[in-house]
Short mmCIF file of C-alpha atoms and ligand atoms in Angstrom, two decimals:
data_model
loop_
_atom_site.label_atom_id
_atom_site.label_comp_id
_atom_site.label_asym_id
_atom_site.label_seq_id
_atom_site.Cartn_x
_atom_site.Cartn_y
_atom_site.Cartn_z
CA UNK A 1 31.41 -30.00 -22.37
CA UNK A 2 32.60 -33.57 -21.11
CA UNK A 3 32.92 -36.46 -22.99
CA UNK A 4 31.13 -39.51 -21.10
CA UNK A 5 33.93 -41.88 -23.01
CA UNK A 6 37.06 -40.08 -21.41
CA UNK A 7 38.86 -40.79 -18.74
CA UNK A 8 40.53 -37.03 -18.43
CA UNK A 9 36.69 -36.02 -18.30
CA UNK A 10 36.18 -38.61 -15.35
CA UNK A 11 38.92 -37.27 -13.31
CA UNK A 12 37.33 -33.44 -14.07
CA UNK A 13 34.18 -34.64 -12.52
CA UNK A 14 35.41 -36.73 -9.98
CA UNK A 15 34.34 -39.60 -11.19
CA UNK A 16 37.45 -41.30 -10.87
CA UNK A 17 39.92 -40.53 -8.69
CA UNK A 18 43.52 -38.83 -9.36
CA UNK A 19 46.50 -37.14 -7.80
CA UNK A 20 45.89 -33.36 -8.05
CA UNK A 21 48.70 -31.05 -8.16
CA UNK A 22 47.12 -27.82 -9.81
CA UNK A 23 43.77 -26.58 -10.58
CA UNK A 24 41.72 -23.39 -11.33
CA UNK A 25 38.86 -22.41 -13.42
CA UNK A 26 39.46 -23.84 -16.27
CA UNK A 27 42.86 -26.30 -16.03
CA UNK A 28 43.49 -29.12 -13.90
CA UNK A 29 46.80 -31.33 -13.36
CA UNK A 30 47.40 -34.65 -11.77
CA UNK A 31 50.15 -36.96 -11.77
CA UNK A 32 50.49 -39.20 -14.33
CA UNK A 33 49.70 -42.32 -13.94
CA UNK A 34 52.70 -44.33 -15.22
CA UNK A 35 55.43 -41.63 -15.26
CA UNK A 36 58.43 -41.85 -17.24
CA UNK A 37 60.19 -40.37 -14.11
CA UNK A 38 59.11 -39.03 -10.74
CA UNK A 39 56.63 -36.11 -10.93
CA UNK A 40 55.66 -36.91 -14.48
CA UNK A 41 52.27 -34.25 -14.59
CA UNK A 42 49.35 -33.89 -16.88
CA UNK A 43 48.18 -30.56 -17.46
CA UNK A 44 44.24 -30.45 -18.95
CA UNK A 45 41.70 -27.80 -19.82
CA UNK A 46 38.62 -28.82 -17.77
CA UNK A 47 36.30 -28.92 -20.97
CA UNK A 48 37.11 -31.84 -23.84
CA UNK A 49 38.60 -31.34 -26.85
CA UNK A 50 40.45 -33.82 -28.80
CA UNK A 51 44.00 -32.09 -28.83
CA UNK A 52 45.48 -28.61 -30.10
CA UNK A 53 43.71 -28.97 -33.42
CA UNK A 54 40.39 -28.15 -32.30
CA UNK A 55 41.23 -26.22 -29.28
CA UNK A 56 40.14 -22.57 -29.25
CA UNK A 57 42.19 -19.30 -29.49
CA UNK A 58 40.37 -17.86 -27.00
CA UNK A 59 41.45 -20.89 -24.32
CA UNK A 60 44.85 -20.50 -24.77
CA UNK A 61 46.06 -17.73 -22.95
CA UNK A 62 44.36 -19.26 -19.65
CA UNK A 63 45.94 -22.71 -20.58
CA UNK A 64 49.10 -22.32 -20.98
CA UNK A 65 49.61 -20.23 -17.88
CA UNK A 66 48.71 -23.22 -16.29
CA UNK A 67 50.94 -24.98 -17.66
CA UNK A 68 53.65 -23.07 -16.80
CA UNK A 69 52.55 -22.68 -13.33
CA UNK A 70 52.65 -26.66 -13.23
CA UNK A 71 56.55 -26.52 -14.98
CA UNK A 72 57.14 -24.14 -11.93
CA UNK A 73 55.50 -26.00 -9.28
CA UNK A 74 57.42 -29.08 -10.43
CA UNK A 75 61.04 -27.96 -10.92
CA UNK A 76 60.83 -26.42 -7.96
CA UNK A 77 59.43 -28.40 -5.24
CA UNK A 78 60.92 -31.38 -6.44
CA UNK A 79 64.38 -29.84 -7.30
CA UNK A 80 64.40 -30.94 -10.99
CA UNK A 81 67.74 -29.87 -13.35
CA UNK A 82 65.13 -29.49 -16.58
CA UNK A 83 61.92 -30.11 -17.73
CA UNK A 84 60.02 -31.82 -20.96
CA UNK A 85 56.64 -30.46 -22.26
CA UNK A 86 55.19 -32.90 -24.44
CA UNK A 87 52.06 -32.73 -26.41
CA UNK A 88 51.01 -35.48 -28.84
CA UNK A 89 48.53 -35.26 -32.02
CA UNK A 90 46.66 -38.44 -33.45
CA UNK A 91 47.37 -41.47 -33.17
CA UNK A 92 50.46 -41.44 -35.15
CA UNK A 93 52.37 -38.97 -32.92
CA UNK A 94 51.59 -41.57 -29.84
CA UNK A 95 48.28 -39.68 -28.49
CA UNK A 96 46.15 -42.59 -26.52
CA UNK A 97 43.85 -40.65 -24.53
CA UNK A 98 42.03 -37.95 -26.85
CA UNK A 99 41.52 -35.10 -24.38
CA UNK A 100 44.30 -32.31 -25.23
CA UNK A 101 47.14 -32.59 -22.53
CA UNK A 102 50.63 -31.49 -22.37
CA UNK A 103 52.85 -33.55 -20.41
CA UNK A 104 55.26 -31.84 -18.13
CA UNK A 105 58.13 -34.54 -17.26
CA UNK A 106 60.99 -33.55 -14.47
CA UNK A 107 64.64 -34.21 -15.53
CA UNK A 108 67.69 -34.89 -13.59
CA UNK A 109 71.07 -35.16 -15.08
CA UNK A 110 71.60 -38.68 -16.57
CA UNK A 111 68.36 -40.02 -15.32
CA UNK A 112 68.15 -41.67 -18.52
CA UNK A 113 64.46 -41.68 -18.46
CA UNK A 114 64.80 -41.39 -22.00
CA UNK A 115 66.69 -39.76 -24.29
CA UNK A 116 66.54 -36.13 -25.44
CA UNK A 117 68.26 -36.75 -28.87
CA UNK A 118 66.53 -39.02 -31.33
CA UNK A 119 67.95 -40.56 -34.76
CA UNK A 120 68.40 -37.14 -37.23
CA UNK A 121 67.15 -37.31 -40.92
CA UNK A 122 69.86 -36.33 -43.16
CA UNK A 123 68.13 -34.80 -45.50
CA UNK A 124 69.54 -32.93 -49.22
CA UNK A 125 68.39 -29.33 -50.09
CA UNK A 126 66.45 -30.80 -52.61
CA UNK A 127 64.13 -32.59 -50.29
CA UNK A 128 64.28 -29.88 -48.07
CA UNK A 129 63.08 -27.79 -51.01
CA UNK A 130 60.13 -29.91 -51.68
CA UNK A 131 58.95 -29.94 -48.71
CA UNK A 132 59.42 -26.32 -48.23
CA UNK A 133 56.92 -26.01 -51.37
CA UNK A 134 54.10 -28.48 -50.28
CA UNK A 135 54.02 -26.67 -46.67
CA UNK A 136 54.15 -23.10 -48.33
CA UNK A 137 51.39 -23.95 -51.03
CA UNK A 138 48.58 -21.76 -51.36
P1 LIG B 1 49.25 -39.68 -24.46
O1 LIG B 1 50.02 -40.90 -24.89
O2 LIG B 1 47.81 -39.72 -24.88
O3 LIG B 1 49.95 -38.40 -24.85
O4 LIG B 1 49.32 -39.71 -22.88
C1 LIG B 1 48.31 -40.16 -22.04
C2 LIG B 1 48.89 -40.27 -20.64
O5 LIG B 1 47.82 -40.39 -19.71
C3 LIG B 1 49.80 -41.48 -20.45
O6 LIG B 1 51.10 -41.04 -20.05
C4 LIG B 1 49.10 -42.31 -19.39
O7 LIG B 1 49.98 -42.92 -18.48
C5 LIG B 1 48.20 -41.30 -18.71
N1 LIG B 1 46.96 -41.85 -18.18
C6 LIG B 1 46.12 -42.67 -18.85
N2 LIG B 1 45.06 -42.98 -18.08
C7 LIG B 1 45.24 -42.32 -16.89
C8 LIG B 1 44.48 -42.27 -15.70
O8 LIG B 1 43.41 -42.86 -15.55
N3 LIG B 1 44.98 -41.49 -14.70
C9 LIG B 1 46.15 -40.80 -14.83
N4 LIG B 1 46.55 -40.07 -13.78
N5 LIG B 1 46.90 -40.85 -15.96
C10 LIG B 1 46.45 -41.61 -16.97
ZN1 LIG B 2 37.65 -35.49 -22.13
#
């Protein structure tokens, strides 16, 4: 099923144009767009859905071997030192375009692309606690 409103379900159909790097029956990946660093890839299932939420077991196992054949391609025909996956949820975790992606993002020693480590909550084993209970609820 496409989504006539998507752009990642343009590209599937060929409706708009994009730089292919992978594809088989069900996945497809193309560079991204505006790349945090060179070889910055998108890795899609063919058919929309909005992210990992509402994407089916059964999909899965295909999926993610294609994105790992994508993290292979990448690191190394273009000689990277590591590799990012990113996925993002909602709004709120920075997802714009709502057709589930992963991004896989090349890394070379201090390319400074951006950084790895982020600002760390320091947090007390009470909070820790409560939010151990709230996720473990029945
Ligand atoms: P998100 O923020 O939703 O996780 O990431 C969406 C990504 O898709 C962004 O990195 C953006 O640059 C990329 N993107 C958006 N529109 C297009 C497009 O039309 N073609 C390609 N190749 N990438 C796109
Ligand atoms: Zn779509």
């Amino acid at each position: 099923m496409h989504d006539e409103n998507c752009i990642f379900c343009k590209i599937v159909q060929g409706l708009i144009p994009s730089s292919k790097i992978y594809e088989d029956g069900s996945s497809l990946a193309f560079l991204d767009i505006a790349p945090f660093t060179k070889g910055h890839t998108i890795v899609i299932p063919k058919e929309h859905y909005m992210n990992m939420l509402d994407f089916p077991e059964k999909e899965m196992t295909a999926y993610f071997s294609a994105v790992k054949n994508v993290t292979i391609k990448i690191k190394e025909k273009l000689g990277a030192d590591g590799i990012n996956i990113m996925q993002n949820n909602f709004k709120a975790a920075g997802q714009v375009v709502n057709h589930l992606h992963f991004h896989v993002i090349p890394r070379w020693e201090n390319d400074r692309a951006f950084p790895i480590r982020v600002k760390k909550l320091n947090l007390t084993k009470e909070e820790l606690s409560e939010i151990l209970l709230k996720i473990n609820a029945p």
